[in-house]
Each structure stands twice: as structure tokens, then as C-alpha cells.
Amino acid sequence: DGGITQSPKYLFRKEGQNVTLSCEQNLNHDAMYWYRQDPGQGLRLIYYSQIVNDFQKGDIAEGYSVSREKKESFPLTVTSAQKNPTAFYLCASSMGTSVETQYFGPGTRLLVL
Amino acid sequence: GENVEQHPSTLSVQEGDSAVIKCTYSDSASNYFPWYKQELGKRPQLIIDIRSNVGEKKDQRIAVTLNKTAKHFSLHITETQPEDSAVYFCAASGTGANSKLTFGKGITLSVRP
């Protein structure tokens, strides 16, 4: 899992602002995922992508957007439409489908000013 | 969709004792069941997983058992140590092109020295 990096470690968002979280992997994994973690809520899937230039909504996609222009990169944008963005955001990747082991990045903590 | 539940939400054991954490799932088509350990402020890390064609799997002090009929699987940690203190997440996934991991809400394990 050392091959997955996320930046920044902490991010502050102002009202009405869009912010973008970075996720990069050098594991040559096809699939990448974004999860949101709130205290006592476990991990909830926001978006996932199994191949370049294609992605699917997860369980809580509203207020978020993604792109997958390169195999190694899967940035997540938290838009102003997301009214409660404060959370710990985790990116993960796997070789292929979800039946493969997912490896997580170190996470980005997003706080609202 | 899949629903994964973990019980109890917290568990405290004495160092050296065994700990058992149970998860139930709802989708009988699920066939991959990983367990992740997350220390405070860090990324989740896979500690063991099991697939539906196997009833039990062991790795040193850790074992996972699967009961497909009852739709539950359990994590067993023997000879617990203080460094086992963390949040443990179970997850379940089916097959198919767009299948995805569904996580439980996590259990906080505390090992008392």
C-alpha cells in the first residue's frame, strides 16, 4: 500500500468553494476507489473506476465529482453542493474487480472553515 | 444491495485473551470477505481475507471463519497484545463487472495490558 499517495494530508474548504483531493498510485492497478469515513460510520463508497476514462457512482456520490484520465491518477473534487464535507477521505486501488484486495492511501482530512 | 453489520461496536479484552468479532451480510451472492485493521489516524490495512469456497483461513494469531448458510463470518485473534488495539472493519463483495466492497461500521478493540 506504500504505492498509493494522497495529498494534501489536511485540506480546508471555505463556503461555496470547490476543492480537489489528489490520489496517485504506482502499483499498475486498474481499479481505483474513493471512500468517505465519518466517526462511527465505517467506509462509504463515493465513486469508483475500473478502467481509464470510465467511472461509476458509489453510494454517496452527490456533491462529488471525479475524473480518470490516467491509469495512475483518480482525483476527487468536493463541490459546493456537498453541504457536509467534513470527513476523512480515503483513496484505494486494486488489480481489478472488487474481489481483489484493495490497498488504501494515507487519507486526506477535509475541514470546513 | 449488500448490507454488512458488525457486532459488538466495541470490545475490550485482557492481554493474552482471545477476541472474536462477528459480521453478518445480507447478499447470498457475496463471495469475498476481507478484514481491515485501522489504527487511529491511519489507513486501513488488510489483515486477512476469505473467499466463499473456503470455510476457514489462518495466519499466525489471526483466523477468519465463514458460514455461508447463516451468512456470517468472524475474525478470531488469539493471544491478544496491546498493539492489536484498533478499529476492525469487515467487508463483503459479490462478483460481476460493477460489484463493490460494502463495509461494516467497524468495531473498536481495546486490549488491556
PDB file of C-alpha atoms in Angstrom:
ATOM      1  CA  ASP A   1       0.000   0.000   0.000  1.00  0.00           C
ATOM      2  CA  GLY A   2       3.020   2.284   0.050  1.00  0.00           C
ATOM      3  CA  GLY A   3       2.439   2.800  -3.660  1.00  0.00           C
ATOM      4  CA  ILE A   4      -0.676   4.924  -3.109  1.00  0.00           C
ATOM      5  CA  THR A   5      -0.268   8.558  -2.186  1.00  0.00           C
ATOM      6  CA  GLN A   6      -2.845  11.175  -1.297  1.00  0.00           C
ATOM      7  CA  SER A   7      -2.408  14.900  -0.978  1.00  0.00           C
ATOM      8  CA  PRO A   8      -2.794  17.085   0.866  1.00  0.00           C
ATOM      9  CA  LYS A   9      -2.890  15.482   4.305  1.00  0.00           C
ATOM     10  CA  TYR A  10      -5.185  18.270   5.566  1.00  0.00           C
ATOM     11  CA  LEU A  11      -7.415  20.500   3.462  1.00  0.00           C
ATOM     12  CA  PHE A  12      -9.568  23.446   4.464  1.00  0.00           C
ATOM     13  CA  ARG A  13     -12.588  24.470   2.448  1.00  0.00           C
ATOM     14  CA  LYS A  14     -14.416  27.765   2.543  1.00  0.00           C
ATOM     15  CA  GLU A  15     -18.157  28.100   1.949  1.00  0.00           C
ATOM     16  CA  GLY A  16     -19.038  27.826  -1.748  1.00  0.00           C
ATOM     17  CA  GLN A  17     -15.597  26.597  -2.722  1.00  0.00           C
ATOM     18  CA  ASN A  18     -14.734  23.512  -4.765  1.00  0.00           C
ATOM     19  CA  VAL A  19     -11.670  21.603  -3.609  1.00  0.00           C
ATOM     20  CA  THR A  20      -9.785  18.733  -5.244  1.00  0.00           C
ATOM     21  CA  LEU A  21      -8.148  15.818  -3.452  1.00  0.00           C
ATOM     22  CA  SER A  22      -5.315  14.055  -5.193  1.00  0.00           C
ATOM     23  CA  CYS A  23      -4.788  10.285  -5.387  1.00  0.00           C
ATOM     24  CA  GLU A  24      -1.897   8.676  -7.250  1.00  0.00           C
ATOM     25  CA  GLN A  25      -0.792   5.025  -7.431  1.00  0.00           C
ATOM     26  CA  ASN A  26       2.256   3.385  -8.986  1.00  0.00           C
ATOM     27  CA  LEU A  27       1.046  -0.192  -8.486  1.00  0.00           C
ATOM     28  CA  ASN A  28      -0.257  -0.513 -12.053  1.00  0.00           C
ATOM     29  CA  HIS A  29      -3.702  -1.209 -10.626  1.00  0.00           C
ATOM     30  CA  ASP A  30      -6.676  -0.946 -12.954  1.00  0.00           C
ATOM     31  CA  ALA A  31      -9.311  -0.070 -10.357  1.00  0.00           C
ATOM     32  CA  MET A  32      -9.404   2.929  -8.031  1.00  0.00           C
ATOM     33  CA  TYR A  33     -11.909   3.988  -5.379  1.00  0.00           C
ATOM     34  CA  TRP A  34     -12.848   6.922  -3.171  1.00  0.00           C
ATOM     35  CA  TYR A  35     -14.334   6.405   0.267  1.00  0.00           C
ATOM     36  CA  ARG A  36     -15.587   8.795   2.893  1.00  0.00           C
ATOM     37  CA  GLN A  37     -15.095   7.951   6.559  1.00  0.00           C
ATOM     38  CA  ASP A  38     -17.093   9.584   9.342  1.00  0.00           C
ATOM     39  CA  PRO A  39     -16.855   8.603  13.007  1.00  0.00           C
ATOM     40  CA  GLY A  40     -18.951   5.501  13.664  1.00  0.00           C
ATOM     41  CA  GLN A  41     -19.993   5.236  10.014  1.00  0.00           C
ATOM     42  CA  GLY A  42     -17.386   2.957   8.552  1.00  0.00           C
ATOM     43  CA  LEU A  43     -16.262   3.447   4.964  1.00  0.00           C
ATOM     44  CA  ARG A  44     -18.803   4.639   2.415  1.00  0.00           C
ATOM     45  CA  LEU A  45     -18.082   4.465  -1.310  1.00  0.00           C
ATOM     46  CA  ILE A  46     -18.246   7.746  -3.225  1.00  0.00           C
ATOM     47  CA  TYR A  47     -17.016   6.830  -6.728  1.00  0.00           C
ATOM     48  CA  TYR A  48     -15.020   4.071  -8.328  1.00  0.00           C
ATOM     49  CA  SER A  49     -13.287   3.467 -11.624  1.00  0.00           C
ATOM     50  CA  GLN A  50     -12.312   0.138 -13.114  1.00  0.00           C
ATOM     51  CA  ILE A  51     -10.688   1.486 -16.260  1.00  0.00           C
ATOM     52  CA  VAL A  52      -9.318   4.736 -17.629  1.00  0.00           C
ATOM     53  CA  ASN A  53     -11.961   7.199 -18.832  1.00  0.00           C
ATOM     54  CA  ASP A  54     -14.759   5.347 -17.058  1.00  0.00           C
ATOM     55  CA  PHE A  55     -16.172   5.609 -13.532  1.00  0.00           C
ATOM     56  CA  GLN A  56     -19.328   4.759 -11.610  1.00  0.00           C
ATOM     57  CA  LYS A  57     -21.181   6.373  -8.743  1.00  0.00           C
ATOM     58  CA  GLY A  58     -20.999   4.730  -5.372  1.00  0.00           C
ATOM     59  CA  ASP A  59     -23.446   5.005  -2.514  1.00  0.00           C
ATOM     60  CA  ILE A  60     -22.916   8.691  -1.685  1.00  0.00           C
ATOM     61  CA  ALA A  61     -21.853  10.396  -4.944  1.00  0.00           C
ATOM     62  CA  GLU A  62     -23.978  13.544  -4.585  1.00  0.00           C
ATOM     63  CA  GLY A  63     -21.839  16.659  -4.255  1.00  0.00           C
ATOM     64  CA  TYR A  64     -18.700  14.956  -5.572  1.00  0.00           C
ATOM     65  CA  SER A  65     -17.099  14.528  -8.983  1.00  0.00           C
ATOM     66  CA  VAL A  66     -14.147  12.521 -10.311  1.00  0.00           C
ATOM     67  CA  SER A  67     -12.076  12.010 -13.417  1.00  0.00           C
ATOM     68  CA  ARG A  68      -9.865   9.159 -14.592  1.00  0.00           C
ATOM     69  CA  GLU A  69      -7.744  10.471 -17.445  1.00  0.00           C
ATOM     70  CA  LYS A  70      -4.683   8.448 -16.462  1.00  0.00           C
ATOM     71  CA  LYS A  71      -4.405   4.957 -15.009  1.00  0.00           C
ATOM     72  CA  GLU A  72      -2.351   6.144 -12.056  1.00  0.00           C
ATOM     73  CA  SER A  73      -4.489   9.130 -11.060  1.00  0.00           C
ATOM     74  CA  PHE A  74      -8.043   9.461  -9.719  1.00  0.00           C
ATOM     75  CA  PRO A  75      -8.700  12.957  -8.319  1.00  0.00           C
ATOM     76  CA  LEU A  76     -11.830  13.704  -6.316  1.00  0.00           C
ATOM     77  CA  THR A  77     -13.496  17.126  -6.360  1.00  0.00           C
ATOM     78  CA  VAL A  78     -15.696  18.085  -3.435  1.00  0.00           C
ATOM     79  CA  THR A  79     -18.099  20.629  -4.857  1.00  0.00           C
ATOM     80  CA  SER A  80     -20.004  23.413  -3.114  1.00  0.00           C
ATOM     81  CA  ALA A  81     -23.103  21.215  -3.451  1.00  0.00           C
ATOM     82  CA  GLN A  82     -21.705  18.909  -0.750  1.00  0.00           C
ATOM     83  CA  LYS A  83     -23.136  20.598   2.346  1.00  0.00           C
ATOM     84  CA  ASN A  84     -21.399  18.464   4.941  1.00  0.00           C
ATOM     85  CA  PRO A  85     -17.919  17.755   3.548  1.00  0.00           C
ATOM     86  CA  THR A  86     -16.017  17.461   6.824  1.00  0.00           C
ATOM     87  CA  ALA A  87     -14.659  13.894   6.859  1.00  0.00           C
ATOM     88  CA  PHE A  88     -11.626  11.686   6.327  1.00  0.00           C
ATOM     89  CA  TYR A  89     -11.296  10.773   2.642  1.00  0.00           C
ATOM     90  CA  LEU A  90      -9.568   7.563   1.640  1.00  0.00           C
ATOM     91  CA  CYS A  91      -8.472   6.523  -1.815  1.00  0.00           C
ATOM     92  CA  ALA A  92      -7.877   2.855  -2.640  1.00  0.00           C
ATOM     93  CA  SER A  93      -6.791   0.781  -5.595  1.00  0.00           C
ATOM     94  CA  SER A  94      -6.938  -2.862  -6.645  1.00  0.00           C
ATOM     95  CA  MET A  95      -5.731  -5.022  -9.504  1.00  0.00           C
ATOM     96  CA  GLY A  96      -9.196  -5.462 -10.983  1.00  0.00           C
ATOM     97  CA  THR A  97     -12.663  -6.064  -9.693  1.00  0.00           C
ATOM     98  CA  SER A  98     -13.736  -5.670  -6.095  1.00  0.00           C
ATOM     99  CA  VAL A  99     -12.924  -9.320  -5.394  1.00  0.00           C
ATOM    100  CA  GLU A 100      -9.296  -8.279  -5.448  1.00  0.00           C
ATOM    101  CA  THR A 101      -7.579  -6.827  -2.383  1.00  0.00           C
ATOM    102  CA  GLN A 102      -7.970  -3.091  -2.050  1.00  0.00           C
ATOM    103  CA  TYR A 103      -4.970  -1.085  -0.848  1.00  0.00           C
ATOM    104  CA  PHE A 104      -5.575   2.258   0.801  1.00  0.00           C
ATOM    105  CA  GLY A 105      -3.772   5.571   0.682  1.00  0.00           C
ATOM    106  CA  PRO A 106      -2.950   7.558   3.853  1.00  0.00           C
ATOM    107  CA  GLY A 107      -6.072   9.719   3.596  1.00  0.00           C
ATOM    108  CA  THR A 108      -6.944  13.410   3.432  1.00  0.00           C
ATOM    109  CA  ARG A 109      -8.787  15.120   6.263  1.00  0.00           C
ATOM    110  CA  LEU A 110     -11.114  17.817   4.936  1.00  0.00           C
ATOM    111  CA  LEU A 111     -12.281  20.544   7.257  1.00  0.00           C
ATOM    112  CA  VAL A 112     -14.670  23.421   6.631  1.00  0.00           C
ATOM    113  CA  LEU A 113     -13.691  26.945   7.668  1.00  0.00           C
TER     114      LEU A 113
ATOM    115  CA  GLY B   1     -27.805  -4.026  -2.214  1.00  0.00           C
ATOM    116  CA  GLU B   2     -25.477  -5.637   0.265  1.00  0.00           C
ATOM    117  CA  ASN B   3     -25.773  -4.781   3.970  1.00  0.00           C
ATOM    118  CA  VAL B   4     -22.937  -5.657   6.337  1.00  0.00           C
ATOM    119  CA  GLU B   5     -23.333  -5.420  10.094  1.00  0.00           C
ATOM    120  CA  GLN B   6     -20.741  -5.817  12.845  1.00  0.00           C
ATOM    121  CA  HIS B   7     -21.383  -6.724  16.436  1.00  0.00           C
ATOM    122  CA  PRO B   8     -20.493  -5.580  19.039  1.00  0.00           C
ATOM    123  CA  SER B   9     -19.409  -1.993  18.302  1.00  0.00           C
ATOM    124  CA  THR B  10     -16.736  -2.085  20.988  1.00  0.00           C
ATOM    125  CA  LEU B  11     -14.854  -4.957  22.574  1.00  0.00           C
ATOM    126  CA  SER B  12     -12.414  -4.918  25.473  1.00  0.00           C
ATOM    127  CA  VAL B  13     -10.257  -7.909  26.355  1.00  0.00           C
ATOM    128  CA  GLN B  14      -7.375  -8.625  28.698  1.00  0.00           C
ATOM    129  CA  GLU B  15      -3.956  -9.036  27.123  1.00  0.00           C
ATOM    130  CA  GLY B  16      -3.403 -12.686  26.296  1.00  0.00           C
ATOM    131  CA  ASP B  17      -7.094 -13.481  25.926  1.00  0.00           C
ATOM    132  CA  SER B  18      -8.820 -14.223  22.624  1.00  0.00           C
ATOM    133  CA  ALA B  19     -11.097 -11.802  20.781  1.00  0.00           C
ATOM    134  CA  VAL B  20     -13.870 -12.728  18.375  1.00  0.00           C
ATOM    135  CA  ILE B  21     -15.554 -10.181  16.111  1.00  0.00           C
ATOM    136  CA  LYS B  22     -18.581 -11.221  14.088  1.00  0.00           C
ATOM    137  CA  CYS B  23     -20.065  -9.803  10.896  1.00  0.00           C
ATOM    138  CA  THR B  24     -23.276 -10.633   9.115  1.00  0.00           C
ATOM    139  CA  TYR B  25     -24.109  -9.915   5.480  1.00  0.00           C
ATOM    140  CA  SER B  26     -27.331  -9.920   3.505  1.00  0.00           C
ATOM    141  CA  ASP B  27     -26.461 -10.819  -0.099  1.00  0.00           C
ATOM    142  CA  SER B  28     -26.079 -14.555  -0.562  1.00  0.00           C
ATOM    143  CA  ALA B  29     -24.185 -13.877  -3.817  1.00  0.00           C
ATOM    144  CA  SER B  30     -21.277 -12.274  -1.922  1.00  0.00           C
ATOM    145  CA  ASN B  31     -18.144 -14.375  -2.146  1.00  0.00           C
ATOM    146  CA  TYR B  32     -15.210 -12.274  -0.906  1.00  0.00           C
ATOM    147  CA  PHE B  33     -14.837 -11.228   2.727  1.00  0.00           C
ATOM    148  CA  PRO B  34     -11.810  -9.148   3.810  1.00  0.00           C
ATOM    149  CA  TRP B  35     -10.950  -7.808   7.253  1.00  0.00           C
ATOM    150  CA  TYR B  36      -9.145  -4.494   7.673  1.00  0.00           C
ATOM    151  CA  LYS B  37      -7.385  -3.043  10.715  1.00  0.00           C
ATOM    152  CA  GLN B  38      -7.220   0.721  11.159  1.00  0.00           C
ATOM    153  CA  GLU B  39      -5.117   2.390  13.812  1.00  0.00           C
ATOM    154  CA  LEU B  40      -6.030   5.898  14.915  1.00  0.00           C
ATOM    155  CA  GLY B  41      -5.478   8.441  12.133  1.00  0.00           C
ATOM    156  CA  LYS B  42      -4.002   5.869   9.746  1.00  0.00           C
ATOM    157  CA  ARG B  43      -5.090   3.997   6.664  1.00  0.00           C
ATOM    158  CA  PRO B  44      -6.995   0.698   6.840  1.00  0.00           C
ATOM    159  CA  GLN B  45      -4.744  -2.282   6.196  1.00  0.00           C
ATOM    160  CA  LEU B  46      -5.834  -5.737   5.093  1.00  0.00           C
ATOM    161  CA  ILE B  47      -5.087  -8.343   7.746  1.00  0.00           C
ATOM    162  CA  ILE B  48      -6.841 -11.401   6.334  1.00  0.00           C
ATOM    163  CA  ASP B  49      -9.494 -12.318   3.795  1.00  0.00           C
ATOM    164  CA  ILE B  50     -11.541 -15.352   2.837  1.00  0.00           C
ATOM    165  CA  ARG B  51     -13.413 -16.444  -0.247  1.00  0.00           C
ATOM    166  CA  SER B  52     -16.628 -18.421  -0.313  1.00  0.00           C
ATOM    167  CA  ASN B  53     -15.032 -21.674  -1.395  1.00  0.00           C
ATOM    168  CA  VAL B  54     -13.164 -21.853   1.931  1.00  0.00           C
ATOM    169  CA  GLY B  55     -14.627 -22.226   5.428  1.00  0.00           C
ATOM    170  CA  GLU B  56     -11.632 -21.112   7.474  1.00  0.00           C
ATOM    171  CA  LYS B  57      -8.298 -19.408   6.985  1.00  0.00           C
ATOM    172  CA  LYS B  58      -5.466 -18.828   9.472  1.00  0.00           C
ATOM    173  CA  ASP B  59      -2.447 -16.566   9.578  1.00  0.00           C
ATOM    174  CA  GLN B  60      -0.458 -16.864  12.803  1.00  0.00           C
ATOM    175  CA  ARG B  61      -2.630 -15.396  15.594  1.00  0.00           C
ATOM    176  CA  ILE B  62      -5.441 -14.399  13.248  1.00  0.00           C
ATOM    177  CA  ALA B  63      -8.139 -16.587  11.730  1.00  0.00           C
ATOM    178  CA  VAL B  64     -11.345 -15.987   9.842  1.00  0.00           C
ATOM    179  CA  THR B  65     -14.291 -18.379   9.614  1.00  0.00           C
ATOM    180  CA  LEU B  66     -17.153 -18.212   7.146  1.00  0.00           C
ATOM    181  CA  ASN B  67     -20.652 -19.676   7.475  1.00  0.00           C
ATOM    182  CA  LYS B  68     -22.374 -19.155   4.140  1.00  0.00           C
ATOM    183  CA  THR B  69     -25.598 -20.778   5.248  1.00  0.00           C
ATOM    184  CA  ALA B  70     -26.020 -18.359   8.124  1.00  0.00           C
ATOM    185  CA  LYS B  71     -24.385 -15.514   6.175  1.00  0.00           C
ATOM    186  CA  HIS B  72     -21.868 -14.573   8.803  1.00  0.00           C
ATOM    187  CA  PHE B  73     -18.102 -14.533   9.133  1.00  0.00           C
ATOM    188  CA  SER B  74     -15.911 -13.951  12.153  1.00  0.00           C
ATOM    189  CA  LEU B  75     -12.425 -12.708  12.952  1.00  0.00           C
ATOM    190  CA  HIS B  76     -10.580 -14.575  15.693  1.00  0.00           C
ATOM    191  CA  ILE B  77      -7.488 -13.088  17.341  1.00  0.00           C
ATOM    192  CA  THR B  78      -5.642 -15.284  19.834  1.00  0.00           C
ATOM    193  CA  GLU B  79      -3.092 -14.222  22.458  1.00  0.00           C
ATOM    194  CA  THR B  80      -4.084 -10.585  22.090  1.00  0.00           C
ATOM    195  CA  GLN B  81      -1.465  -7.888  22.548  1.00  0.00           C
ATOM    196  CA  PRO B  82      -1.825  -4.139  23.223  1.00  0.00           C
ATOM    197  CA  GLU B  83      -0.793  -3.429  19.620  1.00  0.00           C
ATOM    198  CA  ASP B  84      -3.915  -5.274  18.469  1.00  0.00           C
ATOM    199  CA  SER B  85      -5.936  -2.313  19.792  1.00  0.00           C
ATOM    200  CA  ALA B  86      -7.526  -0.672  16.735  1.00  0.00           C
ATOM    201  CA  VAL B  87     -10.736  -0.442  14.733  1.00  0.00           C
ATOM    202  CA  TYR B  88     -11.514  -3.549  12.712  1.00  0.00           C
ATOM    203  CA  PHE B  89     -13.697  -3.412   9.613  1.00  0.00           C
ATOM    204  CA  CYS B  90     -15.248  -6.345   7.815  1.00  0.00           C
ATOM    205  CA  ALA B  91     -16.494  -6.131   4.251  1.00  0.00           C
ATOM    206  CA  ALA B  92     -18.280  -8.229   1.664  1.00  0.00           C
ATOM    207  CA  SER B  93     -18.314  -8.249  -2.098  1.00  0.00           C
ATOM    208  CA  GLY B  94     -20.007 -10.152  -4.858  1.00  0.00           C
ATOM    209  CA  THR B  95     -18.896 -10.874  -8.395  1.00  0.00           C
ATOM    210  CA  GLY B  96     -19.833  -9.073 -11.561  1.00  0.00           C
ATOM    211  CA  ALA B  97     -18.488  -6.177 -13.538  1.00  0.00           C
ATOM    212  CA  ASN B  98     -19.675  -3.472 -11.160  1.00  0.00           C
ATOM    213  CA  SER B  99     -19.590  -5.317  -7.856  1.00  0.00           C
ATOM    214  CA  LYS B 100     -18.067  -3.402  -4.984  1.00  0.00           C
ATOM    215  CA  LEU B 101     -16.996  -3.852  -1.382  1.00  0.00           C
ATOM    216  CA  THR B 102     -19.547  -2.979   1.283  1.00  0.00           C
ATOM    217  CA  PHE B 103     -18.007  -2.253   4.675  1.00  0.00           C
ATOM    218  CA  GLY B 104     -19.404  -2.687   8.156  1.00  0.00           C
ATOM    219  CA  LYS B 105     -19.254   0.252  10.558  1.00  0.00           C
ATOM    220  CA  GLY B 106     -16.264  -1.077  12.442  1.00  0.00           C
ATOM    221  CA  ILE B 107     -15.520  -2.445  15.879  1.00  0.00           C
ATOM    222  CA  THR B 108     -13.139  -0.810  18.321  1.00  0.00           C
ATOM    223  CA  LEU B 109     -10.991  -3.437  20.021  1.00  0.00           C
ATOM    224  CA  SER B 110      -9.185  -2.448  23.205  1.00  0.00           C
ATOM    225  CA  VAL B 111      -6.597  -4.794  24.690  1.00  0.00           C
ATOM    226  CA  ARG B 112      -5.939  -4.046  28.362  1.00  0.00           C
ATOM    227  CA  PRO B 113      -2.317  -4.616  29.457  1.00  0.00           C
TER     228      PRO B 113
END
